[in-house]
Coordinates of C-alpha atoms and ligand atoms in Angstrom, one line a residue:
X1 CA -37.9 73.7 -32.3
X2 CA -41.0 74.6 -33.3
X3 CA -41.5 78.5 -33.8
X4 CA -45.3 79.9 -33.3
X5 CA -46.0 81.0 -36.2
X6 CA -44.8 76.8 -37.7
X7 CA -47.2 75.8 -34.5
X8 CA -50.2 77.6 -35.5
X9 CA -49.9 76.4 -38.7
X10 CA -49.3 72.6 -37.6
X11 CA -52.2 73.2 -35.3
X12 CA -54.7 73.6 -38.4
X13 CA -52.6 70.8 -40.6
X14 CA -53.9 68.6 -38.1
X15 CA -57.2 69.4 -38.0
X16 CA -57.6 68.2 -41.7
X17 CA -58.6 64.6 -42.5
X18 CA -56.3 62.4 -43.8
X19 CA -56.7 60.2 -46.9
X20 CA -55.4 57.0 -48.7
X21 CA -52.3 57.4 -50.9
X22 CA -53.0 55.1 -54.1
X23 CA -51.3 54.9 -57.0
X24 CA -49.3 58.6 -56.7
X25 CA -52.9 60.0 -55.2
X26 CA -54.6 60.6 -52.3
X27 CA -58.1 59.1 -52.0
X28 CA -61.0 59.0 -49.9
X29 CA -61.7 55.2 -48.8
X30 CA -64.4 53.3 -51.0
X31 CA -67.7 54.5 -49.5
X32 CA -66.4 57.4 -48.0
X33 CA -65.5 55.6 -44.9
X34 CA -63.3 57.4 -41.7
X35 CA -62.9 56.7 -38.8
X36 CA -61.8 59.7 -35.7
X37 CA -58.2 59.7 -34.9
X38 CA -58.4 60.8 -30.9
X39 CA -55.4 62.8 -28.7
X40 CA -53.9 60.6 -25.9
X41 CA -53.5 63.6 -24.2
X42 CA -56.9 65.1 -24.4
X43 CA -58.9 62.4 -25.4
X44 CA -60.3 65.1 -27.5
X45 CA -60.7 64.4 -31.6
X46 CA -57.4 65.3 -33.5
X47 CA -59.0 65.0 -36.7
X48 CA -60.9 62.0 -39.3
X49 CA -59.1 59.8 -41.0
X50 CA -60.0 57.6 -44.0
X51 CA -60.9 53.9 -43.6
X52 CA -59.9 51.9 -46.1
X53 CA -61.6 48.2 -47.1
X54 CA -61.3 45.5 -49.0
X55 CA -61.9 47.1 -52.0
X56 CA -58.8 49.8 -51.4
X57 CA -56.6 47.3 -50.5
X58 CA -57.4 45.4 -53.5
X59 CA -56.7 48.9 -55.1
X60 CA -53.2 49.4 -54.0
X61 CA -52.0 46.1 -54.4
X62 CA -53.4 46.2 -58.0
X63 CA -51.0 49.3 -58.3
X64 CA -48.3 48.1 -56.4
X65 CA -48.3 44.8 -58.9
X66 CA -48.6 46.9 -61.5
X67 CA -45.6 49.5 -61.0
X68 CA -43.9 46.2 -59.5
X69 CA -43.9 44.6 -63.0
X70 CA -44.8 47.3 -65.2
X71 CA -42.9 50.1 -63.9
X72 CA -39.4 51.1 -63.7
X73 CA -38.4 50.7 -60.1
X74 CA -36.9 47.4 -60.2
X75 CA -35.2 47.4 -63.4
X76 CA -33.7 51.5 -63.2
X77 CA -30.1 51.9 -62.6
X78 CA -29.0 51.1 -59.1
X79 CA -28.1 54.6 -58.7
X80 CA -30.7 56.1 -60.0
X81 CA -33.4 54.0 -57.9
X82 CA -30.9 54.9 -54.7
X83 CA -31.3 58.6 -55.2
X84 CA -34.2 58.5 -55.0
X85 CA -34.1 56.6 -51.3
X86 CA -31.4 59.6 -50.2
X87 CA -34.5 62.0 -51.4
X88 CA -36.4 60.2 -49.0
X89 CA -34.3 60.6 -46.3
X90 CA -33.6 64.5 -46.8
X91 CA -36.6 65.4 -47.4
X92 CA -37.6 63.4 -43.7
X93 CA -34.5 65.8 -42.7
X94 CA -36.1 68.6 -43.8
X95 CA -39.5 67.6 -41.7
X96 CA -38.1 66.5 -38.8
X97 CA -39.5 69.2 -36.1
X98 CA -43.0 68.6 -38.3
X99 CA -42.5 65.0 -37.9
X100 CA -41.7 65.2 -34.1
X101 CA -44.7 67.4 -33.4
X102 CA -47.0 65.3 -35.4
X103 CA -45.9 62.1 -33.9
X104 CA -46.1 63.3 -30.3
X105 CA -49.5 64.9 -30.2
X106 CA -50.7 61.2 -32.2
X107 CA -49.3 59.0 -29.9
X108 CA -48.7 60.7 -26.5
X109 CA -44.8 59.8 -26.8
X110 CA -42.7 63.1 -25.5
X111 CA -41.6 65.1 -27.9
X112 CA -37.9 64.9 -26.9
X113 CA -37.7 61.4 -27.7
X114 CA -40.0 61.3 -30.9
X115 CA -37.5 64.0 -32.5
X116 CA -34.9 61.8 -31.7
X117 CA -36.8 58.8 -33.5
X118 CA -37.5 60.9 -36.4
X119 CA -33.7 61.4 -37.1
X120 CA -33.4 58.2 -37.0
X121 CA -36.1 57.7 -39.5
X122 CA -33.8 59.5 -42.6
X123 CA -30.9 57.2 -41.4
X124 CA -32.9 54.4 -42.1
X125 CA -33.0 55.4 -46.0
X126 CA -29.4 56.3 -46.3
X127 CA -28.1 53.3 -44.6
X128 CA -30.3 51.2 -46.7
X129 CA -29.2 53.1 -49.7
X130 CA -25.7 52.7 -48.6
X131 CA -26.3 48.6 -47.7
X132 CA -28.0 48.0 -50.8
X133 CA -24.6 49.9 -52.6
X134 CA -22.1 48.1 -50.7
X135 CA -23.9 44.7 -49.5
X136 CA -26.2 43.6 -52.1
X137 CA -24.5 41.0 -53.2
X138 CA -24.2 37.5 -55.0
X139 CA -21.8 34.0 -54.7
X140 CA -20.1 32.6 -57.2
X141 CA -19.6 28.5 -57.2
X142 CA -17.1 27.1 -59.4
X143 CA -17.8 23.5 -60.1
X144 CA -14.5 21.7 -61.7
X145 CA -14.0 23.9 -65.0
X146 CA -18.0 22.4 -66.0
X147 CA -19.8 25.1 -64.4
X148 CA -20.0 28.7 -63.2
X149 CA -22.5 28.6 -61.0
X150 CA -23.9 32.4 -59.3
X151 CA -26.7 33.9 -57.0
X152 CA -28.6 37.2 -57.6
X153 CA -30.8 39.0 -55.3
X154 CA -34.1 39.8 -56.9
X155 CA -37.0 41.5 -55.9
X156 CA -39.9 39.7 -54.3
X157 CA -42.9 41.7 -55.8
X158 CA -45.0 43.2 -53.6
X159 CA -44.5 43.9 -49.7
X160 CA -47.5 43.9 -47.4
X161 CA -46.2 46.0 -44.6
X162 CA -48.5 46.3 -41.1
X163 CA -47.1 48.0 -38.2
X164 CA -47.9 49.6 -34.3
X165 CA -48.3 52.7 -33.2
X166 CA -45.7 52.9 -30.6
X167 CA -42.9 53.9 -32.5
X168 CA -45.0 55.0 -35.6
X169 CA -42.7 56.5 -38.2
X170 CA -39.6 55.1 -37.2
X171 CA -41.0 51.7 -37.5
X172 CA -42.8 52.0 -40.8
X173 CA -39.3 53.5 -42.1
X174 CA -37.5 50.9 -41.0
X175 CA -39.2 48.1 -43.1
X176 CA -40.3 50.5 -45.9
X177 CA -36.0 51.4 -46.8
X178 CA -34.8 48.3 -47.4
X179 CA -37.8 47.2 -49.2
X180 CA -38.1 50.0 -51.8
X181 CA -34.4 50.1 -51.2
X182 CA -33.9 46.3 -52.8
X183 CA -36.5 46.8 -55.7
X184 CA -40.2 46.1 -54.3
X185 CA -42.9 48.1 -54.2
X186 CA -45.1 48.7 -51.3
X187 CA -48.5 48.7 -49.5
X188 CA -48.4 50.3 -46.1
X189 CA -50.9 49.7 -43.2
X190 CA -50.0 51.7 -40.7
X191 CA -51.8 51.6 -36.9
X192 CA -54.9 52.9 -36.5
X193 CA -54.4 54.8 -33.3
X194 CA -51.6 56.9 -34.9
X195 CA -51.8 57.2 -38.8
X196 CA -50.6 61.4 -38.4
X197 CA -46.8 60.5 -39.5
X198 CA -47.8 57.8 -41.9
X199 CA -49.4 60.3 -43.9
X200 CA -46.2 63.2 -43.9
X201 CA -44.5 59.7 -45.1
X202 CA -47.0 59.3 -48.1
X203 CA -46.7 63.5 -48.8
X204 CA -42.6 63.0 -48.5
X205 CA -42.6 60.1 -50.8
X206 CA -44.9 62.2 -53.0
X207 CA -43.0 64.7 -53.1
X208 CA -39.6 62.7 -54.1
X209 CA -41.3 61.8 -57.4
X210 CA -41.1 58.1 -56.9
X211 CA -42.9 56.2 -60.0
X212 CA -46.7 56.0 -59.2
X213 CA -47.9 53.0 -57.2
X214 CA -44.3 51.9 -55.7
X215 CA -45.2 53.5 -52.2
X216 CA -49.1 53.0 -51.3
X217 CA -50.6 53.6 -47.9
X218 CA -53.8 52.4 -46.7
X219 CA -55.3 53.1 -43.0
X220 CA -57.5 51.3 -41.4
X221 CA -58.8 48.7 -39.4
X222 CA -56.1 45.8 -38.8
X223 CA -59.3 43.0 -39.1
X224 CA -60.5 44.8 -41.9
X225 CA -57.6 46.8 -44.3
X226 CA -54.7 44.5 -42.6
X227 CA -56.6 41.2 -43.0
X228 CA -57.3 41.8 -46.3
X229 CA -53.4 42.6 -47.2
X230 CA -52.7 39.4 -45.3
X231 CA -54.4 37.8 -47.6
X232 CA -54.0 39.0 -51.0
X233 CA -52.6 36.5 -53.6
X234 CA -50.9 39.4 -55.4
X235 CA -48.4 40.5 -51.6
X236 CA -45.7 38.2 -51.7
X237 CA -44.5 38.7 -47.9
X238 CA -45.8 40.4 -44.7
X239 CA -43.5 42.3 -42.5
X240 CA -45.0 42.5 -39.3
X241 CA -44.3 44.4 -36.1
X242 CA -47.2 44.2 -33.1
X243 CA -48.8 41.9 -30.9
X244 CA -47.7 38.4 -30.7
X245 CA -51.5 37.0 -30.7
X246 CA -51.8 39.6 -34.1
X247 CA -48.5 37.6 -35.5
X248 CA -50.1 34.3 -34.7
X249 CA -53.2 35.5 -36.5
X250 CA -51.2 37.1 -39.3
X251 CA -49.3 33.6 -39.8
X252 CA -52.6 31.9 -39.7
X253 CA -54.6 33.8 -42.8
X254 CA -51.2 34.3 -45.0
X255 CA -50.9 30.5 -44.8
X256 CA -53.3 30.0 -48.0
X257 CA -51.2 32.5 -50.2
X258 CA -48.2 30.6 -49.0
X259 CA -46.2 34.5 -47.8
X260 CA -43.4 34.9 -46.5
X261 CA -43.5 36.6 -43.0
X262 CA -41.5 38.9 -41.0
X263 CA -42.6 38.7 -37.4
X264 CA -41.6 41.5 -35.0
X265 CA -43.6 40.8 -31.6
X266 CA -44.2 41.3 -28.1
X267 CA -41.5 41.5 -24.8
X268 CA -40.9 41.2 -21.2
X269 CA -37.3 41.7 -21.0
X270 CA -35.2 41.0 -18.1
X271 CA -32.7 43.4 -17.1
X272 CA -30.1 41.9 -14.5
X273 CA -28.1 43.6 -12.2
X274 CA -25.3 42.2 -10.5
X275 CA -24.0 43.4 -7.2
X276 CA -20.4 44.3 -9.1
X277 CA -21.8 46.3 -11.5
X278 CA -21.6 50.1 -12.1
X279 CA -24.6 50.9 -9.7
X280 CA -25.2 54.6 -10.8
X281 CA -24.9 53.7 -15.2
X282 CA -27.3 50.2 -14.5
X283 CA -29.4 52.4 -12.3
X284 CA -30.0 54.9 -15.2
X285 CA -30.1 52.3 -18.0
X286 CA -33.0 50.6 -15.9
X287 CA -34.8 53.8 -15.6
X288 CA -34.6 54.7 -19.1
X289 CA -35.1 51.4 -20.7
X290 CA -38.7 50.9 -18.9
X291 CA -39.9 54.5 -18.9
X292 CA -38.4 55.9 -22.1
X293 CA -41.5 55.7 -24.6
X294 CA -44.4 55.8 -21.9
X295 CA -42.6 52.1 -21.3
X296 CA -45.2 51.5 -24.5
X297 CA -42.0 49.7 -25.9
X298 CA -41.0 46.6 -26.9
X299 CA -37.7 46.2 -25.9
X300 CA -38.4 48.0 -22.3
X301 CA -36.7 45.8 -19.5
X302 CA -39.5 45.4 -17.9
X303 CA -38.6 42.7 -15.6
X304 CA -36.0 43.8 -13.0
X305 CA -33.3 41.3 -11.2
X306 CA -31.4 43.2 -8.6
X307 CA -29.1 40.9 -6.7
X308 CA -29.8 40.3 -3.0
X309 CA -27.2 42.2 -1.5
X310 CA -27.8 45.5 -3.4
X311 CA -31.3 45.2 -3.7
X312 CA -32.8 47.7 -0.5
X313 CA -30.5 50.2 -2.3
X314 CA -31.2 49.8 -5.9
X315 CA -34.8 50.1 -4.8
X316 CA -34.1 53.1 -2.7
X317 CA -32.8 54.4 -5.8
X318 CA -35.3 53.7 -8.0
X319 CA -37.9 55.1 -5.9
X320 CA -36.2 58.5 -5.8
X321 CA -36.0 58.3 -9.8
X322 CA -39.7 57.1 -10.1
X323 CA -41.7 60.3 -7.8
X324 CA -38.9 62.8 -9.8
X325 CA -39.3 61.8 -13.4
X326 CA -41.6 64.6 -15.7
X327 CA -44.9 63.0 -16.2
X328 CA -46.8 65.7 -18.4
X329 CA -47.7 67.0 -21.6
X330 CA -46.3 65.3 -24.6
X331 CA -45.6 68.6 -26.6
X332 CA -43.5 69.8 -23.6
X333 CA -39.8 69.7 -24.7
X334 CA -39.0 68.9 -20.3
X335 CA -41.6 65.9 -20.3
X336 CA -40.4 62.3 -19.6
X337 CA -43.5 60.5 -19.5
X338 CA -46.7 61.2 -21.7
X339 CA -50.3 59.7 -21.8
X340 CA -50.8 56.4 -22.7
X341 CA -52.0 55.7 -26.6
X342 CA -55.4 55.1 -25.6
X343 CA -58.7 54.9 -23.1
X344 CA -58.1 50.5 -23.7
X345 CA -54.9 51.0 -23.4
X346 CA -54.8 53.1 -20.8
X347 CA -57.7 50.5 -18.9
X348 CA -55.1 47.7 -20.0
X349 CA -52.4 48.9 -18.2
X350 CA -54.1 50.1 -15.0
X351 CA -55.6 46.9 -14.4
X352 CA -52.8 45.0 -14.6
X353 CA -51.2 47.4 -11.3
X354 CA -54.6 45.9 -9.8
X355 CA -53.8 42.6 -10.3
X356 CA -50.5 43.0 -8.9
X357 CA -52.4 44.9 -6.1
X358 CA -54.3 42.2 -5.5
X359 CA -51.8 39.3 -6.0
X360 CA -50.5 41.3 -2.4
X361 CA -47.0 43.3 -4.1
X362 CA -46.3 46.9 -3.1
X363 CA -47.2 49.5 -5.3
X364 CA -45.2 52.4 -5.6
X365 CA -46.2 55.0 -7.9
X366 CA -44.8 58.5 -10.0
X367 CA -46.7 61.5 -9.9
X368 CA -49.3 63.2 -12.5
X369 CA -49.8 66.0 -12.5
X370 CA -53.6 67.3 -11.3
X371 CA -54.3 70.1 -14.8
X372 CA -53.6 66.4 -16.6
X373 CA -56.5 64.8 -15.8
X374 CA -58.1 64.3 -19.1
X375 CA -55.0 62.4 -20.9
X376 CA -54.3 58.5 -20.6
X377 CA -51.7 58.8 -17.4
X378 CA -50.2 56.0 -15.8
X379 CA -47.5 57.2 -13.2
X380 CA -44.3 55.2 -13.9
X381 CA -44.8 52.6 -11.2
X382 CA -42.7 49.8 -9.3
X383 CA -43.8 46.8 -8.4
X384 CA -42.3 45.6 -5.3
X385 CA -41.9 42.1 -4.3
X386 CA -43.2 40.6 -7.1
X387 CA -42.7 37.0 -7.9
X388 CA -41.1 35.7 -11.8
X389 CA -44.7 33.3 -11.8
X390 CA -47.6 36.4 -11.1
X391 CA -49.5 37.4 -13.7
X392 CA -47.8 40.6 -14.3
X393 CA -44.1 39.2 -14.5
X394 CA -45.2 36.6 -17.0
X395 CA -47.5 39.0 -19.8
X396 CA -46.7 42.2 -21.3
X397 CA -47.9 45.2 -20.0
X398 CA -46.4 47.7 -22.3
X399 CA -46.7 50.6 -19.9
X400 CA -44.4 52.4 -17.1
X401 CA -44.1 49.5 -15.3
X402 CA -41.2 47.5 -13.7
X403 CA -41.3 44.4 -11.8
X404 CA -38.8 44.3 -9.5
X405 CA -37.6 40.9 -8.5
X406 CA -34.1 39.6 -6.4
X407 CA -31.8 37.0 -6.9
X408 CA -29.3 35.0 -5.4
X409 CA -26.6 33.8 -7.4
X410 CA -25.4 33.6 -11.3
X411 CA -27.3 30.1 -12.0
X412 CA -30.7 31.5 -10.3
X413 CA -31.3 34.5 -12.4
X414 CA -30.2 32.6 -15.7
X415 CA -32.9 30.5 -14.8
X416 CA -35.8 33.5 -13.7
X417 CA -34.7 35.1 -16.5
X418 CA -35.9 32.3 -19.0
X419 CA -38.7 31.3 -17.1
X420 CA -41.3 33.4 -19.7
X421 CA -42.7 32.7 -23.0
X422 CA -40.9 36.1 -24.5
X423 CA -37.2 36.3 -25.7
X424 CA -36.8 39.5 -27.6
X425 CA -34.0 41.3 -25.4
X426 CA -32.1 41.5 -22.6
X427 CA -29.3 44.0 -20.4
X428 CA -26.8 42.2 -17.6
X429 CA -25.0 44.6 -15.9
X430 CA -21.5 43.7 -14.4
X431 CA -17.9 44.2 -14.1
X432 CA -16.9 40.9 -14.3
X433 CA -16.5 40.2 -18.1
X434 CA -16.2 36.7 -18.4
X435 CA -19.3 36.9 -16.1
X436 CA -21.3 39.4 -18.5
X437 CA -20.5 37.6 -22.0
X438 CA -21.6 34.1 -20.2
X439 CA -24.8 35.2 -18.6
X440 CA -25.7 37.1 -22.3
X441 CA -24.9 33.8 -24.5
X442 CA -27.5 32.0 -22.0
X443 CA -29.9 34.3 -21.8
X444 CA -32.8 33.1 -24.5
X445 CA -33.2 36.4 -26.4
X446 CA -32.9 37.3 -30.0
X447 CA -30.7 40.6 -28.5
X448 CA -28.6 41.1 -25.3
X449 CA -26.8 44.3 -24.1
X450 CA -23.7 44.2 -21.8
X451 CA -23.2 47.1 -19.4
X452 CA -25.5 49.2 -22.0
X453 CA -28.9 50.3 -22.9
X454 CA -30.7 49.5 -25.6
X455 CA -28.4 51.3 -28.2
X456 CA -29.2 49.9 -32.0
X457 CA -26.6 49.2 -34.2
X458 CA -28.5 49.4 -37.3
X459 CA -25.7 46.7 -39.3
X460 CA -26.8 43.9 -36.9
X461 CA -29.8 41.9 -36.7
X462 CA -32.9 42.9 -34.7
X463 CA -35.4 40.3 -34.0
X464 CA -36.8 37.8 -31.2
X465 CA -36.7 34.3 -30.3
X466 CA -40.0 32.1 -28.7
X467 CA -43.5 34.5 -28.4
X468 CA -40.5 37.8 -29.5
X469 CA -40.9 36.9 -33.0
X470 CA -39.9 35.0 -36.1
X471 CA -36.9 35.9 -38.5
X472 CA -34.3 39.1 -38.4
X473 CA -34.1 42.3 -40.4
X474 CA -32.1 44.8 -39.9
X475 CA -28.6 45.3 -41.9
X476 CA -27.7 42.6 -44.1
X477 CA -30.2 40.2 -42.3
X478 CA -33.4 42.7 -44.4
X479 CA -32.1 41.0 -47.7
X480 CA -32.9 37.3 -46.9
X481 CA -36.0 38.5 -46.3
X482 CA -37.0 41.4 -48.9
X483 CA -34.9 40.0 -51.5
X484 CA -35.3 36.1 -53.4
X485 CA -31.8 34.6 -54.0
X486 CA -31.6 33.0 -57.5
X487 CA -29.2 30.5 -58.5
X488 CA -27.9 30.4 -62.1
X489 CA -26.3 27.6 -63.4
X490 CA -24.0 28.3 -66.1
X491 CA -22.5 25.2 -67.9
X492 CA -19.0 26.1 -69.4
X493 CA -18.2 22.9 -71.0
X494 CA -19.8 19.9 -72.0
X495 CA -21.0 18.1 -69.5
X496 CA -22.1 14.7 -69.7
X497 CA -26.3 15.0 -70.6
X498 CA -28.3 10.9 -70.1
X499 CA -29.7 10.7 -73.5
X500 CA -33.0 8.6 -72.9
X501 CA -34.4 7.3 -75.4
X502 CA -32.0 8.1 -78.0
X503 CA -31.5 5.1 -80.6
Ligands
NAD601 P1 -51.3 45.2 -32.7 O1 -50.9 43.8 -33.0 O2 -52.5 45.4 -32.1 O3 -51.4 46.0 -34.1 C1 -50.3 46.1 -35.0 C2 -50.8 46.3 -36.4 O4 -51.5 45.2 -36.8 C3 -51.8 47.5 -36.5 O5 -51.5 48.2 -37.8 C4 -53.1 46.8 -36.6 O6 -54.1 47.5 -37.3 C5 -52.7 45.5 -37.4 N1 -53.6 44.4 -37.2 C6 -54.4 44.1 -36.1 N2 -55.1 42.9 -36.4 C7 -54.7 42.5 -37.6 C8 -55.1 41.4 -38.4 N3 -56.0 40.5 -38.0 N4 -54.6 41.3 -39.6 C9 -53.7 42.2 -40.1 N5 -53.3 43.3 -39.4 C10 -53.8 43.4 -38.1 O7 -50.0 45.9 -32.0 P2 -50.0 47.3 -31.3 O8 -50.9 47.3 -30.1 O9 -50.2 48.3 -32.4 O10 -48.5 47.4 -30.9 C11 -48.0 47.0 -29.7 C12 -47.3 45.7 -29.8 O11 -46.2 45.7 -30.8 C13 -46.6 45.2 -28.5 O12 -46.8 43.9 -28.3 C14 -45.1 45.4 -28.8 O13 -44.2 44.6 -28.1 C15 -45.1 45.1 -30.3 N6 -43.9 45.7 -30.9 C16 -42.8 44.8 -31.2 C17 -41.7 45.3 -31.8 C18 -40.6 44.4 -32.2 O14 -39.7 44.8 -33.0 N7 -40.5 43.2 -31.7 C19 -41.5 46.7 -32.0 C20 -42.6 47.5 -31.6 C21 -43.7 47.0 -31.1

């Protein structure tokens, strides 16, 4: 917890601007540019934040190429390079009330649950540490007793990594660990709408000495700072989390400097519940999973089949849950639900209830609070007797919003389930095993949860199928992607060589 004296003191932290980190420094954007970093919960300025352009992208990568082939990091001892990936993560120990504080008041997301995140954050750099240790490692091929033939992972160069504001710090830690992790340097572009923990990240990295120009960071405009990493000769991949029209666009302009890319995109998760299952735990899992971060999440099971003959009671249910969950301020340790990111966002989200309005569901909604008026609220709402082919079943809302749909039998839902262009999760909730494991392997999602909430298991692979996203990291799965595997061919005896041309 925050004590007032820390709180005062974090109060006027945040009022200063925040600036480009380049090279082991931090630097104003060419020109000077910022751009306001606004409150979700005030709507009020938090403070002004440097833009970066072309030009400082140009200037980071030039770093990050630099220290990439000029530098230490790749070639140090293992262990030496790894300590410096557990510095990381205590120092992130050390931070994490700061971190949690920062985060929340950025992006609106209750401070219970961005602490929790923020843990989570340092075990991203240890378990990377302890992956790259452990799992970082090569095949041998004998061929006959000719050849000794063996892989080694190597370093790509350069990662471009771009990533959302809904999860801020976790998610930028997550793809910066196993990238410095495995040898590569980095150029950050972090969200916009919530660059506050980005920056902590730029001072902790600072702080843990790394070799100048391994970590860079660069705010900004996505179609200005992101675009222009997305296209840079000198990044050899992009890992991407966001939108899936942003991924689309990301694939499009990487396409000329032939990168590889990492695509982490958008949900609408079904979450089925079967009349056998445990009604209280699937009721609870379904609250959490769609109203746990604002429901700004992509993994939220947004799309709710309840079947038939439990559904007036599972609704019941849920209604009680929905006009008792804590909708308030974000920096209140008892809040459930915060503001939204943003005013668009916000807009976004509340026209999509009106659709549903419209398209003739029923509407049932949380309450806010009246002393909140000034913040982004949406009350965490059901939709009631919606239909798998309305608008708001099919796109993502990424709000606290369920659409609650029925079903009839095993074969039904399979098939309502599928029915959407997104396949990044989904939770079946039963007590009839053979039934659970069956309905998961046909559900078309990159991950599926039996009788569980969306607990991560950070050894397995996280990633989407269809609109959800291209490729897997996570694990083992990070090094396909962060890492080049090189075959050496190692002759041992004397093979048999053509010898053109020889007289
Ligand atoms: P977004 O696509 O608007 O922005 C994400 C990042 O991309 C930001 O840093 C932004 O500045 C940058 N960007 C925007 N346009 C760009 C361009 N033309 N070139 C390069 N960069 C550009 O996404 P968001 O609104 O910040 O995040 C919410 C979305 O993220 C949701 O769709 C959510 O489902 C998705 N998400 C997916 C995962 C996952 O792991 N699958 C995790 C979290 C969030």
């Amino acid at each position: 917890m925050v004590s007032s004296h820390e709180l005062t003191s974090l109060k006027h932290e945040t009022q200063q601007s925040i600036y480009l980190y380049i090279n082991g420094e931090f630097i104003s954007a060419a020109g000077g540019a910022t751009f306001a970093n606004i409150n979700p919960f005030t709507n009020e300025q938090i403070n002004l934040v440097s833009e970066g352009q072309k030009t400082d992208i140009d200037k980071a990568v030039s770093a990050a190429r630099d220290a990439f082939e000029h530098g230490p990091w790749k070639t140090m001892k293992l262990s030496k390079r790894l300590s410096y990936i557990y510095r990381i993560a205590d120092l992130i120990d050390e931070e994490v009330e700061r971190i949690a504080y920062l985060e929340a008041l950025d992006t609106g997301l209750p401070i219970s649950q961005t602490r929790k995140m923020a843990s989570r954050a340092s075990e991203n750099f240890r378990f990377y540490a302890r992956m790259v240790e452990s799992r970082l490692v090569g095949d041998v091929y004998q061929v006959d007793d000719e050849f000794v033939n063996y892989t080694i992972h190597a370093p790509v160069g350069v990662a471009g990594l771009i990533t959302p504001w809904n999860a801020p710090f976790m998610l930028e830690t997550w793809k910066i660990a196993p990238a410095l992790a495995t040898g590569n340097t980095v150029v950050l572009k972090p969200a916009e709408l919530s660059p506050l923990t980005a920056n902590i990240l730029a001072e902790i990295i600072h702080k843990a000495d790394l070799p100048k120009g391994v970590f860079n960071v660069v705010h900004g405009r996505g179609e200005i700072a992101g675009d222009a990493l997305v296209k840079h000769p000198d990044v050899q991949l992009i890992s991407f989390t966001g939108e899936t029209t942003t991924g689309s666009t990301i694939i499009k302009n990487s396409a000329d400097t032939l990168k590889s890319c990492s695509m982490e995109l958008g949900g609408k998760s079904p979450i089925i519940v079967f009349e056998d299952a445990d009604f209280e735990r699937a009721l609870d899992a379904c609250v959490w999973g769609i109203f746990s971060f604002n429901g700004e999440r992509c993994t939220a099971n947004s799309r709710l089949f309840v079947q038939e003959s439990i559904k007036d009671k599972f609704i019941n249910a849920l209604k009680v849950r929905v006009s008792n969950i804590k909708v308030g301020d974000p920096l209140d340790d008892q809040t459930e639900v915060g503001p939204l990111i943003d005013q668009g966002h916000f807009n976004k989200v509340k026209g999509y209830i009106d659709i549903a309005k419209e398209e003739g569901t029923e509407i049932i909604s949380g309450k806010i609070p009246t002393e909140f008026s000034k913040g982004n609220f949406v009350p965490p709402t059901l939709i009631l007797n919606a239909h798998n082919d309305m608008q708001v079943a099919k796109d993502e809302i990424f709000g606290p919003v369920l659409i609650v749909m029925s079903f009839k039998d095993e074969e039904e839902v399979i098939s309502l389930a599928n029915n959407t262009d997104y396949g990044l999760a989904g939770y079946v909730w039963t007590n009839n095993i053979k039934r659970g494991h069956r309905v998961a392997h046909k559900i078309d999602a990159g991950m599926l949860w039996v009788n569980a909430q969306n607990v991560r298991d950070l050894r397995t692979p996280f990633g989407g199928t269809k609109y959800s996203g291209i490729g897997r990291e996570g694990g083992h799965y990070s090094f396909d992607f962060y890492t080049e595997h090189k075959i050496i061919h190692v002759s041992i005896a004397d093979h048999h060589i053509q010898q053109f041309g020889k007289l």
